[in-house]
Each structure stands twice: as structure tokens, then as C-alpha cells.
Short mmCIF file of C-alpha atoms in Angstrom, two decimals:
data_model
loop_
_atom_site.label_atom_id
_atom_site.label_comp_id
_atom_site.label_asym_id
_atom_site.label_seq_id
_atom_site.Cartn_x
_atom_site.Cartn_y
_atom_site.Cartn_z
CA MET A 11 3.06 17.98 13.02
CA THR A 12 2.69 17.92 16.81
CA LYS A 13 -0.39 20.17 16.65
CA THR A 14 -1.99 17.97 13.99
CA LYS A 15 -1.47 14.84 16.07
CA ALA A 16 -2.95 16.68 19.04
CA LEU A 17 -6.05 17.46 16.95
CA ILE A 18 -6.45 13.74 16.12
CA ASP A 19 -6.03 12.82 19.79
CA ASN A 20 -8.59 15.48 20.78
CA LEU A 21 -11.14 14.10 18.31
CA LYS A 22 -10.59 10.61 19.69
CA SER A 23 -11.05 11.98 23.19
CA VAL A 24 -14.41 13.50 22.21
CA CYS A 25 -15.54 10.12 20.85
CA ALA A 26 -14.43 8.40 24.05
CA ASN A 27 -16.29 10.95 26.20
CA TYR A 28 -19.53 10.19 24.34
CA GLY A 29 -19.19 6.40 24.54
CA LEU A 30 -17.73 5.83 21.05
CA GLY A 31 -14.17 4.87 22.01
CA ASN A 32 -13.29 1.65 20.15
CA ASP A 33 -16.80 1.68 18.68
CA GLY A 34 -17.11 0.42 15.10
CA ASN A 35 -18.20 3.89 13.98
CA GLU A 36 -15.32 5.77 15.60
CA PHE A 37 -13.19 5.29 12.47
CA LYS A 38 -15.82 7.02 10.31
CA ILE A 39 -16.24 9.91 12.73
CA ILE A 40 -12.51 10.59 13.20
CA THR A 41 -11.52 10.34 9.54
CA GLN A 42 -14.56 12.24 8.22
CA VAL A 43 -14.31 15.08 10.75
CA PHE A 44 -10.59 15.33 10.01
CA LEU A 45 -11.36 15.46 6.27
CA TYR A 46 -14.02 18.13 6.83
CA LYS A 47 -11.48 20.24 8.70
CA PHE A 48 -8.88 19.80 5.97
CA LEU A 49 -11.34 20.75 3.19
CA ASN A 50 -12.56 23.73 5.20
CA ASP A 51 -9.02 25.08 5.60
CA LYS A 52 -8.08 24.25 2.01
CA PHE A 53 -11.06 26.29 0.77
CA ARG A 54 -10.25 29.22 3.09
CA TYR A 55 -6.61 29.22 1.97
CA ALA A 56 -7.48 29.10 -1.74
CA VAL A 57 -10.09 31.88 -1.44
CA LYS A 58 -7.65 34.15 0.40
CA GLN A 59 -5.03 33.53 -2.29
CA GLU A 60 -7.57 34.48 -4.97
CA LYS A 61 -9.10 37.44 -3.06
CA PRO A 62 -6.46 38.80 -0.61
CA GLU A 63 -8.82 41.39 0.89
CA LEU A 64 -10.77 38.54 2.52
CA ASP A 65 -7.61 37.58 4.39
CA GLU A 66 -7.63 41.00 6.04
CA ALA A 67 -11.26 40.77 7.15
CA GLU A 68 -11.86 40.53 10.89
CA ASN A 69 -14.47 37.80 10.35
CA PHE A 70 -13.72 35.70 7.25
CA SER A 71 -17.01 33.78 7.11
CA LYS A 72 -19.05 37.01 7.52
CA ALA A 73 -16.98 38.76 4.82
CA LEU A 74 -17.63 35.84 2.50
CA LEU A 75 -21.32 35.89 3.40
CA ASP A 76 -21.48 39.60 2.58
CA LEU A 77 -20.44 39.01 -1.04
CA SER A 78 -23.22 39.20 -3.58
CA GLU A 79 -24.27 35.95 -5.23
CA ASP A 80 -22.59 37.06 -8.47
CA GLU A 81 -19.36 37.92 -6.63
CA TYR A 82 -19.42 34.59 -4.81
CA GLN A 83 -20.04 32.61 -8.02
CA PHE A 84 -17.27 34.49 -9.83
CA LEU A 85 -14.90 33.71 -6.94
CA ILE A 86 -15.83 30.00 -6.97
CA ALA A 87 -15.38 29.80 -10.74
CA SER A 88 -11.86 31.20 -10.44
CA LEU A 89 -10.71 28.42 -8.05
CA ASP A 90 -8.79 25.36 -9.16
CA PRO A 91 -11.21 22.47 -9.98
CA ASN A 92 -9.66 20.37 -7.20
CA ILE A 93 -10.47 22.92 -4.47
CA PRO A 94 -13.64 22.02 -2.52
CA ARG A 95 -16.63 24.29 -3.09
CA LEU A 96 -18.04 25.56 0.22
CA ARG A 97 -20.63 28.16 1.06
CA PRO A 98 -20.12 30.63 3.93
CA GLU A 99 -22.61 28.71 6.08
CA HIS A 100 -20.55 25.52 5.58
CA LEU A 101 -17.47 26.93 7.30
CA ILE A 102 -16.38 25.74 10.72
CA SER A 103 -16.14 29.37 11.88
CA HIS A 104 -19.83 29.83 10.99
CA LEU A 105 -20.87 26.67 12.86
CA PHE A 106 -18.77 27.75 15.84
CA VAL A 107 -20.89 30.89 16.17
CA LYS A 108 -24.12 28.88 15.75
CA GLN A 109 -23.24 26.10 18.20
CA ASN A 110 -25.71 27.19 20.88
CA ASP A 111 -28.67 27.21 18.51
CA SER A 112 -31.35 24.56 19.01
CA ASP A 113 -30.97 21.33 17.01
CA PHE A 114 -27.28 22.07 16.40
CA ALA A 115 -26.63 18.37 15.68
CA LYS A 116 -29.07 18.59 12.76
CA THR A 117 -27.35 21.75 11.50
CA PHE A 118 -23.99 19.98 11.71
CA ASP A 119 -25.22 16.89 9.84
CA ASP A 120 -27.07 18.98 7.23
CA THR A 121 -23.89 20.99 6.59
CA LEU A 122 -21.86 17.87 5.90
CA ARG A 123 -24.62 16.48 3.66
CA GLN A 124 -24.71 19.66 1.60
CA ILE A 125 -20.92 19.65 1.22
CA SER A 126 -21.14 16.01 0.03
CA ILE A 127 -23.77 16.83 -2.59
CA GLU A 128 -22.06 19.94 -3.93
CA ASN A 129 -18.64 18.26 -4.15
CA ALA A 130 -19.67 14.78 -5.31
CA GLU A 131 -18.20 15.18 -8.80
CA VAL A 132 -14.61 15.53 -7.52
CA PHE A 133 -14.60 13.93 -4.08
CA SER A 134 -16.86 10.85 -4.32
CA VAL A 135 -15.56 7.29 -4.67
CA LYS A 136 -17.35 5.20 -7.31
CA SER A 137 -18.21 1.52 -7.26
CA PHE A 138 -18.04 -0.83 -10.27
CA SER A 139 -21.69 -0.02 -11.09
CA GLY A 140 -20.88 3.70 -11.25
CA ALA A 141 -22.75 4.56 -8.04
CA LYS A 142 -21.05 7.26 -5.97
CA ASP A 143 -20.62 7.14 -2.22
CA THR A 144 -21.37 10.02 0.12
CA LEU A 145 -18.41 12.01 1.30
CA PHE A 146 -19.81 12.33 4.83
CA ASP A 147 -22.25 10.33 6.93
CA GLU A 148 -24.72 11.87 9.39
CA LEU A 149 -22.15 11.62 12.14
CA THR A 150 -24.24 12.62 15.15
CA GLN A 151 -26.60 9.70 14.43
CA PHE A 152 -23.91 7.37 15.76
CA ILE A 153 -24.75 8.72 19.24
CA SER A 154 -27.59 6.44 20.37
CA ASP A 155 -28.80 8.88 23.07
CA SER A 156 -30.38 11.66 21.00
CA SER A 157 -30.23 14.09 23.94
CA GLN A 158 -26.41 14.05 23.70
CA ARG A 159 -26.12 14.74 19.96
CA ASP A 160 -26.07 18.54 20.16
CA ALA A 161 -23.33 18.44 22.81
CA PHE A 162 -21.35 15.93 20.74
CA ALA A 163 -21.49 18.14 17.63
CA LYS A 164 -20.49 21.19 19.69
CA ALA A 165 -17.50 19.33 21.17
CA LEU A 166 -16.29 18.37 17.68
CA ILE A 167 -16.66 21.90 16.30
CA ASN A 168 -14.80 23.39 19.26
CA LYS A 169 -11.84 21.06 18.70
CA LEU A 170 -11.79 21.90 14.98
CA PHE A 171 -12.03 25.65 15.58
CA GLU A 172 -8.90 25.65 17.77
CA PHE A 173 -6.65 24.40 14.95
CA SER A 174 -5.67 25.49 11.41
CA PHE A 175 -4.00 23.73 8.49
CA GLU A 176 -3.57 26.93 6.50
CA GLU A 177 0.06 27.62 7.42
CA MET A 178 0.96 24.08 6.33
CA PHE A 179 -0.22 24.58 2.77
CA GLU A 180 2.95 26.56 2.06
CA GLN A 181 4.99 23.41 2.73
CA LYS A 182 5.70 20.27 0.73
CA TYR A 183 3.07 17.62 1.33
CA ASP A 184 5.39 14.74 2.28
CA PHE A 185 4.75 15.18 5.99
CA PHE A 186 1.11 14.21 5.50
CA ALA A 187 2.19 10.58 5.01
CA THR A 188 3.12 10.51 8.69
CA ILE A 189 -0.11 12.28 9.64
CA PHE A 190 -2.13 9.74 7.65
CA GLU A 191 -0.46 6.83 9.43
CA TYR A 192 -1.09 8.44 12.81
CA LEU A 193 -4.72 9.07 11.86
CA ILE A 194 -5.48 5.43 10.97
CA LYS A 195 -3.12 3.64 13.37
CA ASP A 196 -5.94 2.49 15.66
CA TYR A 197 -8.13 1.27 12.81
CA ASN A 198 -5.93 -1.29 11.08
CA THR A 199 -7.74 -4.38 12.33
CA ASP A 200 -10.65 -6.33 10.95
CA SER A 201 -12.03 -9.08 13.19
CA GLY A 202 -8.68 -9.19 14.92
CA GLY A 203 -6.65 -9.61 11.73
CA LYS A 204 -4.14 -7.11 10.39
CA TYR A 205 -4.98 -5.08 7.31
CA ALA A 206 -1.59 -5.76 5.74
CA GLU A 207 -2.38 -3.59 2.71
CA TYR A 208 -2.54 -0.51 4.89
CA TYR A 209 0.99 -1.05 6.02
CA THR A 210 3.28 -1.76 3.12
CA PRO A 211 6.55 -0.66 4.78
CA HIS A 212 7.66 2.76 3.55
CA ALA A 213 11.16 1.40 2.87
CA VAL A 214 9.72 -1.14 0.42
CA ALA A 215 7.53 1.54 -1.17
CA ARG A 216 10.48 3.94 -1.57
CA ILE A 217 12.69 1.23 -3.08
CA MET A 218 9.98 0.31 -5.58
CA ALA A 219 9.37 3.94 -6.56
CA GLN A 220 13.02 4.92 -6.94
CA ILE A 221 13.87 1.84 -8.98
CA MET A 222 10.82 2.30 -11.22
CA VAL A 223 11.40 6.02 -11.84
CA PRO A 224 15.15 6.74 -11.83
CA THR A 225 14.74 9.72 -14.18
CA PRO A 226 11.98 12.39 -14.50
CA VAL A 227 8.77 11.60 -16.39
CA LYS A 228 5.61 13.61 -17.13
CA GLY A 229 1.98 13.00 -18.01
CA VAL A 230 1.88 9.34 -16.98
CA LYS A 231 -0.92 7.05 -15.78
CA VAL A 232 -0.22 5.24 -12.50
CA TYR A 233 -2.30 2.27 -11.34
CA ASP A 234 -2.66 -0.08 -8.37
CA PRO A 235 -5.20 -2.93 -8.76
CA SER A 236 -5.14 -3.71 -5.01
CA ALA A 237 -4.54 -0.23 -3.65
CA GLY A 238 -5.38 -0.55 0.04
CA SER A 239 -4.85 2.85 1.63
CA GLY A 240 -2.38 3.88 -1.09
CA THR A 241 1.10 3.65 0.43
CA LEU A 242 2.64 2.42 -2.83
CA LEU A 243 0.73 4.93 -4.94
CA MET A 244 1.71 7.87 -2.72
CA SER A 245 5.37 6.92 -2.79
CA LEU A 246 5.35 6.56 -6.58
CA ALA A 247 3.42 9.83 -7.05
CA HIS A 248 5.94 11.70 -4.89
CA GLN A 249 8.79 10.23 -6.94
CA ILE A 250 7.17 11.24 -10.24
CA GLY A 251 5.70 14.53 -8.96
CA GLU A 252 2.00 14.87 -8.11
CA GLU A 253 1.45 17.27 -11.00
CA ASN A 254 3.06 14.86 -13.47
CA CYS A 255 0.83 11.83 -12.94
CA THR A 256 -2.78 10.71 -12.74
CA ILE A 257 -3.60 7.91 -10.32
CA TYR A 258 -6.05 5.06 -10.92
CA SER A 259 -6.94 2.39 -8.41
CA GLU A 260 -9.22 -0.52 -7.63
CA ASP A 261 -9.87 -2.30 -4.34
CA ILE A 262 -12.74 -4.43 -3.09
CA SER A 263 -12.79 -2.78 0.36
CA GLN A 264 -14.95 0.29 0.99
CA LYS A 265 -12.82 1.07 4.03
CA SER A 266 -9.65 0.98 1.91
CA SER A 267 -11.22 3.19 -0.74
CA ASN A 268 -12.20 5.80 1.85
CA MET A 269 -8.71 5.72 3.34
CA LEU A 270 -7.19 6.14 -0.11
CA ARG A 271 -9.45 9.14 -0.82
CA LEU A 272 -8.24 10.80 2.38
CA ASN A 273 -4.63 9.99 1.45
CA LEU A 274 -5.07 11.57 -2.00
CA VAL A 275 -6.59 14.72 -0.48
CA LEU A 276 -3.75 15.05 2.03
CA ASN A 277 -1.12 14.49 -0.66
CA ASN A 278 -2.31 17.06 -3.21
CA LEU A 279 -3.74 14.39 -5.53
CA THR A 280 -7.41 15.35 -5.31
CA HIS A 281 -7.65 15.35 -9.11
CA SER A 282 -7.35 11.54 -9.06
CA ILE A 283 -10.20 10.82 -6.59
CA PRO A 284 -12.75 10.16 -9.41
CA ASN A 285 -10.45 7.33 -10.56
CA ILE A 286 -10.79 5.39 -7.27
CA ILE A 287 -13.07 2.44 -7.90
CA LYS A 288 -14.44 0.11 -5.23
CA THR A 289 -14.69 -3.24 -7.02
CA ASN A 290 -13.44 -6.80 -7.26
CA THR A 291 -10.48 -6.18 -9.60
CA ILE A 292 -10.18 -9.81 -10.69
CA ALA A 293 -13.87 -10.55 -11.32
CA GLN A 294 -15.16 -7.07 -12.22
CA PRO A 295 -12.27 -4.91 -13.44
CA THR A 296 -13.18 -1.34 -14.33
CA TYR A 297 -10.00 -0.52 -16.26
CA LEU A 298 -9.75 -3.63 -18.44
CA ASP A 299 -9.51 -1.50 -21.59
CA THR A 300 -7.05 1.00 -20.12
CA LYS A 301 -3.27 0.60 -20.35
CA PHE A 302 -0.98 2.09 -17.72
CA ASP A 303 2.55 3.49 -17.75
CA TYR A 304 3.35 2.50 -14.15
CA ILE A 305 1.72 -0.19 -12.03
CA VAL A 306 2.50 -0.95 -8.39
CA SER A 307 0.87 -3.62 -6.28
CA ASN A 308 1.08 -5.49 -3.02
CA PRO A 309 -1.79 -7.88 -3.78
CA PRO A 310 -3.34 -10.35 -1.34
CA PHE A 311 -1.28 -13.54 -1.60
CA LYS A 312 -4.00 -16.02 -0.64
CA LEU A 313 -7.77 -15.61 -0.73
CA ASP A 314 -10.81 -17.79 -1.34
CA PHE A 315 -12.09 -16.84 -4.78
CA SER A 316 -14.08 -20.06 -5.38
CA ASP A 317 -17.34 -18.05 -5.56
CA PHE A 318 -16.32 -16.38 -8.81
CA HIS A 319 -13.82 -18.99 -10.07
CA ALA A 320 -16.19 -20.22 -12.80
CA ASP A 321 -16.69 -16.69 -14.14
CA LEU A 322 -12.94 -16.37 -14.73
CA GLU A 323 -13.02 -19.30 -17.16
CA LYS A 324 -15.18 -17.38 -19.60
CA ASP A 325 -13.71 -16.40 -22.95
CA VAL A 326 -13.44 -12.72 -22.04
CA PHE A 327 -10.87 -13.58 -19.38
CA LYS A 328 -8.74 -16.13 -21.24
CA LYS A 329 -6.46 -13.55 -22.81
CA ARG A 330 -5.84 -11.93 -19.44
CA PHE A 331 -5.11 -15.13 -17.51
CA PHE A 332 -2.81 -16.71 -20.11
CA ALA A 333 -0.95 -18.91 -17.59
CA GLY A 334 -4.10 -20.33 -16.03
CA ILE A 335 -6.31 -19.99 -12.97
CA PRO A 336 -5.47 -21.83 -9.71
CA ASN A 337 -7.76 -24.79 -9.06
CA ILE A 338 -10.26 -24.84 -6.20
CA PRO A 339 -8.85 -27.08 -3.44
CA LYS A 340 -11.16 -29.48 -1.58
CA THR A 341 -10.02 -28.04 1.74
CA LYS A 342 -8.43 -24.74 2.79
CA LYS A 343 -10.03 -22.66 0.05
CA GLU A 344 -8.69 -19.58 1.82
CA SER A 345 -5.20 -20.65 0.66
CA MET A 346 -5.98 -20.13 -3.05
CA ALA A 347 -3.07 -18.22 -4.63
CA ILE A 348 -4.99 -15.18 -5.88
CA TYR A 349 -1.75 -13.19 -6.29
CA LEU A 350 -1.07 -15.23 -9.46
CA LEU A 351 -4.19 -13.68 -11.00
CA PHE A 352 -3.04 -10.18 -9.99
CA ILE A 353 0.36 -10.69 -11.67
CA GLN A 354 -1.33 -11.73 -14.91
CA HIS A 355 -3.82 -8.85 -14.64
CA ILE A 356 -0.92 -6.41 -14.24
CA MET A 357 0.93 -7.83 -17.26
CA PHE A 358 -2.28 -7.44 -19.29
CA SER A 359 -2.72 -3.83 -18.10
CA LEU A 360 0.74 -2.48 -19.04
CA SER A 361 1.10 0.05 -21.85
CA ASP A 362 3.56 -0.60 -24.69
CA THR A 363 6.33 1.02 -22.62
CA GLY A 364 4.81 0.10 -19.24
CA LYS A 365 6.69 -0.66 -16.04
CA ALA A 366 5.51 -2.52 -12.93
CA ALA A 367 6.68 -3.49 -9.46
CA ILE A 368 4.82 -6.25 -7.62
CA VAL A 369 5.27 -7.57 -4.07
CA LEU A 370 4.89 -11.35 -4.06
CA PRO A 371 5.87 -14.42 -2.01
CA THR A 372 9.49 -15.39 -2.66
CA GLY A 373 8.41 -18.94 -3.50
CA PHE A 374 7.12 -17.60 -6.81
CA ILE A 375 10.60 -16.89 -8.16
CA THR A 376 11.79 -20.52 -7.97
CA ALA A 377 8.65 -22.70 -8.36
CA GLN A 378 9.53 -25.48 -10.79
CA SER A 379 6.13 -25.94 -12.39
CA GLY A 380 2.57 -24.66 -12.60
CA ILE A 381 1.26 -21.16 -13.19
CA GLU A 382 4.28 -19.58 -11.49
CA LYS A 383 6.71 -21.06 -14.00
CA LYS A 384 4.49 -20.23 -16.98
CA ILE A 385 4.41 -16.58 -15.92
CA ARG A 386 8.20 -16.47 -15.49
CA GLU A 387 8.71 -18.09 -18.90
CA ARG A 388 6.45 -15.51 -20.54
CA LEU A 389 8.32 -12.64 -18.88
CA ILE A 390 11.64 -13.95 -20.19
CA THR A 391 10.28 -14.79 -23.66
CA ASN A 392 8.79 -11.30 -23.98
CA GLY A 393 11.90 -9.64 -22.55
CA TRP A 394 9.90 -7.89 -19.82
CA LEU A 395 11.93 -8.84 -16.74
CA ARG A 396 14.04 -6.00 -15.39
CA GLY A 397 14.93 -7.78 -12.17
CA VAL A 398 13.98 -9.01 -8.70
CA VAL A 399 14.77 -7.84 -5.17
CA SER A 400 14.33 -10.50 -2.47
CA MET A 401 13.59 -8.74 0.82
CA PRO A 402 14.70 -9.67 4.37
CA SER A 403 12.46 -11.99 6.41
CA ASN A 404 9.78 -10.24 8.51
CA ILE A 405 10.01 -6.94 6.67
CA PHE A 406 6.22 -7.05 6.95
CA ALA A 407 5.26 -7.24 10.64
CA SER A 408 1.89 -8.79 9.77
CA THR A 409 3.17 -11.81 7.82
CA GLY A 410 5.98 -14.29 8.21
CA THR A 411 6.00 -14.95 4.46
CA ASN A 412 9.28 -14.06 2.76
CA VAL A 413 8.60 -11.55 0.01
CA SER A 414 10.32 -10.40 -3.16
CA VAL A 415 9.62 -7.48 -5.48
CA LEU A 416 9.28 -8.32 -9.16
CA PHE A 417 10.22 -5.47 -11.52
CA LEU A 418 8.76 -5.57 -15.03
CA ASP A 419 9.57 -3.27 -17.91
CA LYS A 420 8.43 -3.70 -21.50
CA GLU A 421 11.65 -1.94 -22.53
CA ALA A 422 13.89 -4.01 -20.23
CA ASP A 423 17.54 -4.75 -21.07
CA SER A 424 17.44 -8.56 -21.37
CA GLU A 425 21.23 -8.77 -21.33
CA HIS A 426 21.50 -7.10 -17.92
CA ILE A 427 18.78 -8.46 -15.63
CA VAL A 428 19.46 -7.66 -11.98
CA LEU A 429 18.73 -10.30 -9.31
CA LEU A 430 19.37 -8.93 -5.84
CA ASP A 431 19.25 -10.83 -2.54
CA ALA A 432 18.72 -8.38 0.34
CA SER A 433 17.78 -11.13 2.81
CA LYS A 434 20.88 -10.55 4.95
CA LEU A 435 20.27 -6.80 5.30
CA GLY A 436 18.25 -4.96 7.93
CA GLU A 437 17.96 -4.62 11.68
CA THR A 438 15.43 -6.47 13.84
CA VAL A 439 13.04 -4.35 15.90
CA LYS A 440 10.14 -5.40 18.11
CA GLU A 441 6.64 -4.05 17.46
CA GLY A 442 4.31 -5.29 20.17
CA LYS A 443 4.41 -9.08 20.02
CA ASN A 444 5.84 -9.09 16.51
CA GLN A 445 9.40 -8.74 15.31
CA ARG A 446 10.07 -6.84 12.14
CA THR A 447 13.15 -6.26 10.05
CA VAL A 448 13.86 -2.61 9.24
CA LEU A 449 16.20 -1.50 6.48
CA THR A 450 18.47 1.43 7.33
CA PRO A 451 18.52 4.44 4.95
CA ILE A 452 22.03 3.40 3.84
CA GLU A 453 20.79 -0.12 3.02
CA GLU A 454 17.79 1.28 1.13
CA GLN A 455 20.11 3.40 -0.99
CA LEU A 456 22.49 0.47 -1.53
CA ILE A 457 19.62 -1.62 -2.96
CA ILE A 458 18.39 1.23 -5.18
CA ASP A 459 21.83 2.18 -6.51
CA THR A 460 22.97 -1.42 -7.06
CA PHE A 461 19.80 -2.21 -8.99
CA ASN A 462 19.66 0.97 -11.07
CA ASN A 463 23.38 0.84 -11.89
CA LYS A 464 23.14 -2.87 -12.83
CA GLN A 465 25.99 -3.80 -10.52
CA ALA A 466 27.12 -7.26 -9.47
CA VAL A 467 28.06 -7.09 -5.77
CA GLU A 468 29.45 -10.12 -3.94
CA ASP A 469 26.76 -11.91 -1.87
CA LEU A 470 24.22 -9.22 -2.81
CA SER A 471 23.49 -9.12 -6.53
CA VAL A 472 24.13 -10.69 -9.91
CA VAL A 473 23.60 -9.35 -13.41
CA VAL A 474 22.43 -12.11 -15.75
CA THR A 475 21.20 -12.51 -19.30
CA LYS A 476 17.93 -13.84 -20.63
CA ALA A 477 19.79 -16.92 -21.90
CA GLU A 478 21.34 -17.63 -18.49
CA ILE A 479 17.91 -17.56 -16.87
CA GLU A 480 16.57 -20.00 -19.45
CA VAL A 481 19.42 -22.40 -18.61
CA LYS A 482 18.55 -22.20 -14.90
CA ASN A 483 14.98 -23.33 -15.61
CA TYR A 484 13.73 -19.73 -15.40
CA SER A 485 14.76 -19.23 -11.78
CA PHE A 486 14.69 -15.59 -10.64
CA SER A 487 16.60 -16.28 -7.41
CA ALA A 488 19.93 -14.46 -7.11
CA GLY A 489 21.35 -17.23 -4.91
CA GLN A 490 21.25 -19.73 -7.77
CA TYR A 491 23.60 -17.54 -9.78
CA PHE A 492 26.16 -16.67 -7.09
CA GLU A 493 29.61 -18.18 -7.59
CA VAL A 494 30.38 -21.09 -5.29
CA LYS A 495 33.70 -20.23 -3.70
CA ILE A 496 36.04 -22.88 -2.28
CA GLU A 497 38.64 -21.70 0.17
CA HIS A 498 42.12 -23.28 -0.44
CA VAL A 499 44.67 -23.60 2.35
CA ASP A 500 48.25 -24.67 1.61
CA ILE A 501 49.61 -27.38 3.97
CA SER A 502 52.86 -29.40 4.02
CA SER A 503 53.05 -33.15 3.25
CA GLU A 504 53.68 -33.86 6.96
CA GLU A 505 50.52 -31.94 7.95
CA PHE A 506 48.56 -33.79 5.24
CA ASN A 507 49.77 -37.22 6.47
CA ALA A 508 48.93 -36.30 10.08
CA LYS A 509 45.40 -35.27 9.08
CA MET A 510 44.89 -38.51 7.12
CA LYS A 511 46.05 -40.64 10.11
CA THR A 512 43.55 -38.78 12.31
CA PHE A 513 40.75 -39.43 9.81
CA GLU A 514 41.71 -43.15 9.59
CA SER A 515 41.77 -43.47 13.39
CA ASN A 516 38.39 -41.77 13.77
CA LEU A 517 36.90 -43.95 11.04
CA ALA A 518 38.22 -47.16 12.71
CA ASN A 519 36.65 -46.13 16.00
CA LEU A 520 33.33 -45.45 14.30
CA PHE A 521 33.39 -48.87 12.57
CA ALA A 522 34.12 -50.56 15.94
CA GLU A 523 31.23 -48.74 17.60
CA SER A 524 29.00 -49.76 14.71
CA LYS A 525 29.82 -53.46 15.18
CA GLU A 526 29.13 -53.31 18.92
CA LEU A 527 25.82 -51.59 18.23
CA GLU A 528 24.93 -54.23 15.66
CA LYS A 529 25.52 -57.04 18.21
CA GLU A 530 23.46 -55.24 20.84
CA ILE A 531 20.51 -54.82 18.45
CA LYS A 532 20.60 -58.54 17.50
CA ASN A 533 20.65 -59.61 21.17
CA ASN A 534 17.74 -57.31 21.97
CA LEU A 535 15.74 -58.77 19.08
CA LYS A 536 16.32 -62.33 20.33
CA GLY A 537 14.93 -61.32 23.71
CA LEU A 538 11.64 -60.11 22.29
CA LYS A 539 8.64 -62.37 23.02
CA TYR A 540 5.08 -62.26 21.73
CA ASP A 541 2.27 -63.16 24.16
#
């Protein structure tokens, strides 16, 4: 872990030394070079597992180069489909030897381009139109002074050559979640604003995953219509088992899609990269005809979607948006509640036994009218509500909005719906200028166990029926179902009489003060003159 973080820091140092520190292209360079290194080592590891004699060779890249074309092709064909396909001349060890050749920057860029082309089928992200992106850019072209490009490429290769991932491939992949966060931690801003979707707190993600999948499952389809960098998807995949699920995702951001690709590679989910789609999920959904077993989402709460509002009114969308589409306000279009469209999209996308967990503003669970109430009514009528967990304030550092997690299940037990109020849990920590609430591991487990065991715990949770929710005007707030407790204290008749005399005395004094104040006001009014 420490060595991997040092590699990331070294790559950032190289960028800084060549004038690219905090440059808009630094993100591409760091993440793509890191990905190249990971794929290089993944290929080397897989080849050595398949052909152990190559592991004993003094020079691996030369030994690979010495294979006949038939031997090389046979070796490549024997590898798992999710292993990158590299040629000997693509390896970092080969480039390390060639680094003093003329036009080394061109050699470096050409190598990455060839890897992109030969691995496009598995590693490219598609857009709604079906067009595939390139895995790597021509990275040295970001150096404006062409005379420095060879030196820049050499510096990158030297940093990569000093480090190896291969020993880590024997381990479980969970630690790569931390590496991924460290890798992108400096790139989570866009015009000064936080990319909240990159940072769904891991506690929230774990709670969602462990409530959704309390028992083992296999061969399931997992989907996030607003995937961001994939925190929710990774947590759910780890809970299910990477080999037991296929991931699908949509997100409008190219940057998010590239981050998610890297996250899938690091977390042994390469087989799902072809299912990453860069698109506007609401206006141009790719998976409209696909139904999913598990859906997780932390959608944008508010966003201006006035540009494609009219398109959503078309017949093809009416079945999906059964509860309606928020109107376009005359002012503050950026406050349009787009999350209401995501909830309806998710409900539409569930399989016959589908389950979902959605992060949404807590105001949704009690709104007395409008689209919010229509959605809640439909969930109760259909028997799809499994429960709600209302989170502590400021559990997201980037937003002050109180959030709840809505759990849907087409096989839900409508006689035992769990409403849990975790707002009083957590510890406050400071992150820069922001304060955030952090749940302790014990509190996380308390929420998960209470919910999964359908327990009513004083001041924490209630277990209610479908009928009880209907009576409460379809409120999903636990607080509205808590018992109101009145504390009784026994007192003697003498104590009671003494208390009553005190109340009478205080009341008489207040009445007297009121009369004096009344006189004073009248006198002041008489003294007023108009000139």
C-alpha cells in the first residue's frame, strides 16, 4: 500500500517537474500512466502463471520476444479474456531499455496507442451512440515544449520500472479501494465544486450493500444509472462476489466513466467494462429494455434538465415516469428535482425479483403532495417498500442536505417494513473547512443488523405494516411512528397545592405586567404627532 502511494506521488512529482502540476491534463496523465502500469503487470503475472518458465528467465521481455509467432499466439489464446493483450515491445521493461533512443516520446505514445487499439473490445468505454473511447491519449503531447517530451516520457518510464504490482495479485482486491481514492483525491473538483458522486461515504455504501445482500447470490445483474466513479457498485460487487455479478452503469460524465473503468480494473471486474456507457440516463437511456436484479444509486438531487424536458413528455417515456415530471421553474432552473426522475427510472428498471437502494434527500419521505407522494403511494400499493434508513446530518461532506436511503424490494414483506432513524448516531470530524459526521463500525453494524433482523429499537427503529403507512398519509419517516412517552411523577396533595399556588402567583404577576404595558403603549400612541 505504502509503495503504491509512493508511485502515485512520484508520478505527480514528474508532472510538477515538467510544468503540469495542477494542470487540467494532469488527471489524464496520472490515471492513464497508472492504468498502463497496472495492465503491464497484470499481463506479466498472467503469462508467468500460464508459462512458468518465463518467470525464470533473466530478461522477461526478451524471453517473450524470443517466442515464435505461433507460440506467442497460442500463449495469448490461453489467457483469460479479461487479461490485457500486450506484445513484448509494449512492456515497460522493453521501453526502459529503449529510453535513450531518439524520438522516445513518439515510441512511448505509439506504444500506448497500439495497446488501446488491440484491447478496445474489452477495455473501451462506449457512449450512447456506440462509439468507443481510446484507452490512452498521446500523453507526451500535453507537454507544450516539444524539446522536453523525450525527457518527460523517460521520467515516467523510470518511475514505473522501479515498482511492481505482481506480488499484490495474490491478495484480495479490497485494498485497491483505498488506492483508488488516493489516486483521484486531487481531482475531485470541477470549476471549484465538489464531485459529490465520487465520494459517496464508504459507510453508506457498505450499509446499502449489506442490507441489500444479506445472503449469498450468484449470476446477478447489478446496475447504477448515475454511477460516478463507482463507490456504490464496488461495495455491492464485493458483497456479492466479483465472480458472481455483472455490472452495468450509465453516467453523463466522461471523467466519471474513465474513473469507473479504472475502478473496475483495480477491483477484478474488467469483464464489466464493456457495460459502462457514457450517456444522459434520463434522456437517452441505453438499458431501457434491460431489467436488473440489484440497483444502487446516489443520483444528483437537483439539476437543470429544461433543455430536454419536452423530450421526456413523449409517449415512449410516459410508462417510465408514471408519477410525473417536475415542471420547469421560471427562476432557479438548477434547482429542478431530477432525482425524482431517477427514482422512477430505477423502479422501471427492476427485474421481477429486483432490489434497489437509493440515496435521496430526506424531504422526499414526508412530502405531503406532488410527485414525491405519488411515488411513495405506488411503492406501498405495489408492496415494494422494504424500508428506509435516515442518515445523520453532514454524512456527506460536500452537501448539507439531510439524506435517507430508500430500500426497494419487489419481494418485500409488507407486514414488516423497517423505518430507521440514524440521525442521532455518528461522530463529528473536521475535513478542511467542512464538518462531516462519521459512523463508527459498531454503529454501522447496529444499523445493518437492526434493519435485516426487522427489529424495533427504542428511538432508533420501528417495524410497521403497509396499512399503518397508508394511515399516516404514506409517510416513510420513522419519527412519525415512534411512541410518544409521557413521564409520570407521583407527588403528594401538599406538593400539588404548593405548585398550583406558585402557578397562580406567577400568572397574577404576568397579568399585572400586561396591564402596565398596555397603559404605556396607549400613552405612547397619544404622544405621536404627524407633521
